[in-house]
């Protein structure tokens, strides 16, 4: 789980080998090692961090996560696609405007909290740039001989990336541009909710309203059927048993016991004590800071772990989650 300075994730400088226009405001990047070395293996659903602040003059921490959307069998390159977001926090603008062909950028990962599990049947739902992690999933499902279908929505065909690649799958793919067909018809695609076919898994990635709508349709499906990946934090559920105040956290590896105040996160408190840990989004969406829990229960506030994983209290995202009680023991 969370790696200290003694156990780092793979991180290296890569070169932008190719830029492609995948759709209106969607830029595709092919990244390679400058010396031609193989890149770490990955599986559908994985993402990488791009560390953009190194090239930005050190003007602040600018790390963004992008799903890998190429061929996992091709170890010579990683492919990502980035939507320009005019109201974003600067990451997409930097990628679009600064990462020309031949430019270098540091990358970290890959990391996968959206892994494709074996199943006889898959229903994939993608909205906009949410197609990026879904794209290699459809290829994997096809290669495995599984029954699968994809419902892909977007503002317009011009804004929807990878339509040509998906066209090869024919009737397996339903394309739903909003300016032509309205919102994606989840009721039909996910019906009948009360009696899903055995062995079916649902994978959904896209804007929060789409994920929330898919969650409503799958509410009666067996636990573990629906898998989602969010770009923004999920609205937290009420926590009647959560501890609103300070609590103790014991760092087993470091031999320290720290007090986490109400206005500081576990991550901030650990950093204040001089313990180096990996983190990125600080919103509970990327999974970088996931840490093993050795004792105690977390007040989970992330958008990464499934409900079943949260209830197991085996790991927590220390950037947002707190303690359900007065004390936690973490493997840090």
XYZ file of C-alpha atoms in Angstrom:
332
model
C 0.000 0.000 0.000
C 1.415 3.439 0.769
C 5.119 3.412 0.067
C 7.639 5.392 2.075
C 10.958 6.682 0.831
C 12.326 3.132 1.224
C 9.689 1.566 -1.039
C 8.877 3.861 -3.942
C 6.579 3.344 -6.880
C 8.073 3.281 -10.340
C 8.834 6.833 -11.433
C 10.732 7.878 -14.521
C 11.098 10.602 -17.109
C 9.271 9.823 -20.346
C 9.225 11.543 -23.705
C 6.139 12.532 -25.686
C 6.617 10.426 -28.810
C 3.350 11.400 -30.476
C 0.398 13.775 -30.128
C -2.934 12.940 -31.765
C -6.289 14.723 -31.895
C -8.700 12.053 -30.665
C -11.750 14.348 -30.614
C -12.641 17.983 -30.113
C -10.552 19.151 -27.134
C -9.261 15.603 -26.515
C -5.518 15.162 -26.986
C -3.917 11.730 -27.199
C -0.328 11.289 -25.999
C 1.997 8.375 -26.640
C 4.731 8.255 -23.995
C 7.974 6.272 -24.310
C 11.146 5.852 -22.299
C 13.853 8.080 -23.819
C 16.279 5.146 -23.943
C 13.719 2.799 -25.468
C 13.352 0.673 -22.335
C 10.222 -1.310 -21.621
C 7.687 0.371 -19.362
C 6.064 -1.351 -16.372
C 3.240 -3.758 -17.171
C -0.344 -2.684 -16.591
C -3.878 -4.057 -16.876
C -7.141 -2.453 -18.042
C -8.366 0.149 -15.565
C -4.884 1.345 -14.573
C -3.842 4.984 -14.478
C -0.589 6.895 -14.147
C 0.384 10.164 -12.495
C 1.963 12.906 -14.562
C 4.167 15.161 -12.442
C 3.764 18.429 -14.280
C 5.202 20.854 -11.723
C 8.816 19.862 -12.506
C 8.532 21.529 -15.893
C 6.432 24.369 -14.574
C 9.202 26.169 -12.728
C 8.382 24.626 -9.361
C 5.367 26.898 -8.997
C 3.394 24.408 -6.967
C 2.406 20.760 -6.866
C 0.725 19.875 -10.163
C 0.125 16.133 -10.355
C -2.691 14.684 -12.409
C -3.965 11.155 -13.023
C -4.748 9.823 -16.494
C -6.072 6.388 -17.427
C -4.003 4.218 -19.736
C -5.999 3.555 -22.898
C -3.588 1.721 -25.194
C -2.668 -1.952 -25.519
C -1.406 -3.550 -22.267
C 0.656 -5.988 -24.337
C 2.699 -3.106 -25.781
C 5.412 -2.458 -23.173
C 7.173 0.047 -25.444
C 4.689 2.883 -24.825
C 1.894 4.199 -22.660
C -1.087 5.952 -24.221
C -3.356 8.445 -22.503
C -6.009 10.895 -23.659
C -6.573 14.260 -21.971
C -9.670 16.429 -22.185
C -9.015 20.166 -22.117
C -11.050 21.550 -19.230
C -11.381 25.350 -19.399
C -12.564 25.493 -15.777
C -10.019 22.957 -14.506
C -7.070 23.455 -12.167
C -4.396 23.772 -14.830
C -3.384 20.183 -15.515
C -5.205 19.686 -18.816
C -4.151 23.104 -20.099
C -0.515 22.288 -19.304
C -0.716 18.971 -21.152
C -2.398 20.510 -24.203
C -0.234 23.625 -24.399
C 3.173 22.540 -23.056
C 3.701 18.859 -23.822
C 4.751 19.034 -27.458
C 6.239 16.064 -29.278
C 9.738 15.534 -27.929
C 8.933 17.108 -24.548
C 9.834 15.211 -21.385
C 7.512 14.615 -18.452
C 7.865 12.604 -15.264
C 5.372 9.787 -14.779
C 4.598 7.624 -11.763
C 2.771 4.327 -11.616
C 0.866 2.531 -12.980
C -1.742 2.046 -10.281
C -5.077 0.227 -10.573
C -8.157 0.658 -8.388
C -10.537 -0.070 -11.270
C -9.347 -3.519 -12.263
C -11.361 -5.671 -14.655
C -12.410 -8.819 -12.849
C -13.192 -12.079 -14.660
C -16.850 -12.410 -15.672
C -19.035 -14.144 -18.219
C -20.767 -10.900 -19.159
C -19.856 -7.214 -18.933
C -21.907 -4.058 -19.255
C -19.690 -1.010 -19.782
C -20.937 2.564 -19.387
C -18.753 5.527 -20.360
C -19.400 9.244 -20.408
C -17.101 11.633 -22.262
C -13.438 11.183 -21.385
C -14.540 8.311 -19.134
C -14.075 6.124 -22.198
C -10.312 5.997 -21.577
C -10.204 3.213 -18.937
C -13.141 1.433 -20.570
C -11.484 1.157 -23.990
C -8.866 -1.483 -23.033
C -11.524 -3.250 -20.973
C -13.653 -3.846 -24.065
C -10.627 -5.258 -25.868
C -9.869 -7.563 -22.937
C -13.483 -8.729 -22.752
C -13.447 -9.444 -26.484
C -10.168 -11.362 -26.236
C -11.529 -13.437 -23.345
C -14.598 -14.411 -25.330
C -16.940 -12.772 -22.828
C -20.366 -11.402 -23.708
C -20.155 -7.614 -23.469
C -21.834 -4.367 -24.437
C -20.861 -0.700 -24.137
C -23.096 2.357 -23.773
C -21.012 5.431 -24.602
C -22.448 8.930 -24.115
C -21.082 12.375 -24.880
C -22.121 15.891 -25.826
C -21.716 15.244 -29.560
C -19.918 12.826 -31.869
C -17.215 15.423 -32.414
C -16.460 15.449 -28.681
C -16.343 11.655 -28.281
C -12.896 10.076 -28.534
C -12.024 6.710 -30.105
C -15.245 6.256 -32.078
C -13.304 4.790 -34.994
C -11.632 2.177 -32.793
C -14.958 1.240 -31.240
C -16.709 0.962 -34.617
C -14.887 -2.324 -35.200
C -17.019 -3.903 -32.468
C -20.266 -3.247 -34.335
C -23.432 -3.926 -32.367
C -21.587 -4.360 -29.075
C -21.305 -0.573 -28.861
C -24.170 1.888 -28.446
C -23.071 5.455 -29.159
C -25.325 8.080 -27.589
C -24.407 11.678 -28.492
C -26.600 13.924 -26.382
C -27.325 16.340 -29.241
C -28.753 13.430 -31.247
C -30.332 11.015 -28.786
C -30.503 12.826 -25.454
C -29.053 11.331 -22.276
C -27.867 7.697 -22.394
C -30.761 5.287 -21.844
C -29.515 3.585 -18.696
C -32.955 2.166 -17.916
C -32.884 0.018 -21.038
C -29.175 -0.763 -20.956
C -29.126 -1.914 -17.326
C -32.579 -3.534 -17.266
C -33.918 -5.585 -15.712
C -32.339 -4.312 -12.481
C -34.244 -6.760 -10.295
C -32.893 -9.866 -12.052
C -29.493 -9.354 -13.690
C -28.030 -12.190 -15.699
C -25.740 -14.412 -13.586
C -22.065 -13.571 -13.844
C -22.635 -9.980 -14.981
C -20.348 -7.116 -13.932
C -20.966 -3.428 -14.656
C -18.089 -0.976 -15.161
C -18.861 2.722 -15.348
C -16.632 5.789 -15.707
C -17.604 9.372 -16.420
C -19.153 12.466 -14.848
C -20.645 12.185 -11.370
C -24.305 12.431 -12.516
C -23.804 9.455 -14.836
C -22.186 7.381 -12.097
C -24.890 8.311 -9.616
C -27.573 7.358 -12.136
C -25.888 4.008 -12.812
C -25.689 3.403 -9.076
C -29.432 3.953 -8.736
C -30.175 1.473 -11.534
C -27.878 -1.138 -9.992
C -29.080 -0.712 -6.431
C -30.887 -4.079 -6.454
C -28.081 -5.958 -8.200
C -25.875 -8.319 -6.141
C -23.143 -6.613 -4.083
C -19.956 -6.154 -6.065
C -21.702 -5.996 -9.445
C -21.132 -2.292 -10.088
C -17.598 -0.883 -10.369
C -17.066 2.835 -10.867
C -14.190 5.250 -11.252
C -14.763 8.881 -10.340
C -13.000 12.046 -11.481
C -14.350 14.070 -8.546
C -15.012 13.137 -4.889
C -18.254 11.360 -4.115
C -20.680 13.088 -1.768
C -20.025 11.478 1.629
C -22.748 9.559 3.439
C -23.844 10.536 6.962
C -21.520 9.152 9.634
C -23.342 8.909 12.925
C -20.568 6.849 14.538
C -17.659 8.840 13.199
C -15.339 10.697 15.531
C -15.521 14.420 14.665
C -12.629 15.404 16.900
C -8.987 14.500 17.416
C -7.735 10.916 17.454
C -4.447 9.068 17.780
C -2.631 7.300 14.978
C 0.235 4.939 15.682
C 2.755 4.556 12.867
C 4.024 1.013 13.387
C 7.058 1.177 11.078
C 8.170 4.598 12.324
C 7.550 3.946 16.017
C 5.592 7.193 16.396
C 2.193 7.945 17.896
C 0.652 11.158 16.625
C -2.468 13.139 17.419
C -4.566 14.053 14.388
C -6.446 17.287 15.179
C -9.950 17.972 13.844
C -8.689 20.414 11.233
C -5.820 18.276 9.865
C -5.845 15.063 7.860
C -3.869 11.946 8.677
C -1.725 12.695 5.643
C -0.941 16.225 6.803
C -0.194 15.042 10.330
C 2.155 12.331 9.096
C 3.926 14.809 6.830
C 4.253 17.289 9.692
C 6.106 14.563 11.594
C 8.608 14.247 8.753
C 7.400 10.873 7.440
C 7.604 10.781 3.604
C 4.535 9.175 1.996
C 3.168 9.167 -1.512
C 0.060 11.202 -2.260
C -1.441 13.079 -5.157
C -5.052 14.287 -5.417
C -5.713 14.913 -1.666
C -9.411 14.347 -2.495
C -9.730 10.591 -2.029
C -10.135 9.816 -5.725
C -6.756 8.591 -7.013
C -5.724 5.949 -4.455
C -2.084 7.055 -4.245
C -2.076 7.413 -0.464
C -3.798 4.091 0.289
C -2.352 2.746 3.543
C -2.730 -0.574 5.389
C -4.695 -0.485 8.652
C -3.181 -2.783 11.280
C -5.680 -2.017 14.026
C -8.819 0.069 14.374
C -11.558 1.159 11.996
C -11.444 4.035 9.545
C -14.128 6.611 8.903
C -13.884 6.155 5.140
C -14.425 9.292 3.071
C -12.816 8.238 -0.204
C -14.290 7.554 -3.641
C -11.952 4.646 -4.453
C -12.775 1.685 -2.230
C -15.966 -0.282 -2.721
C -18.472 -0.496 0.103
C -17.266 -4.020 0.852
C -13.627 -2.893 0.914
C -14.468 -0.020 3.245
C -16.324 -2.336 5.599
C -13.277 -4.626 5.756
C -11.143 -1.753 7.178
C -7.994 -3.267 5.679
C -6.801 -0.043 4.055
C -7.692 3.660 4.015
C -6.972 6.799 2.013
C -5.149 8.938 4.552
C -5.715 12.168 2.635
C -9.437 12.284 3.519
C -10.443 9.362 5.749
C -10.340 9.588 9.522
C -10.852 7.325 12.531
C -14.062 5.633 13.592
C -13.142 5.762 17.245
C -10.115 7.171 19.029
C -7.117 5.249 17.714
C -5.714 3.766 14.509
C -2.564 1.740 13.927
C -1.168 2.169 10.413
C 1.622 0.403 8.519
C 3.748 3.520 8.108
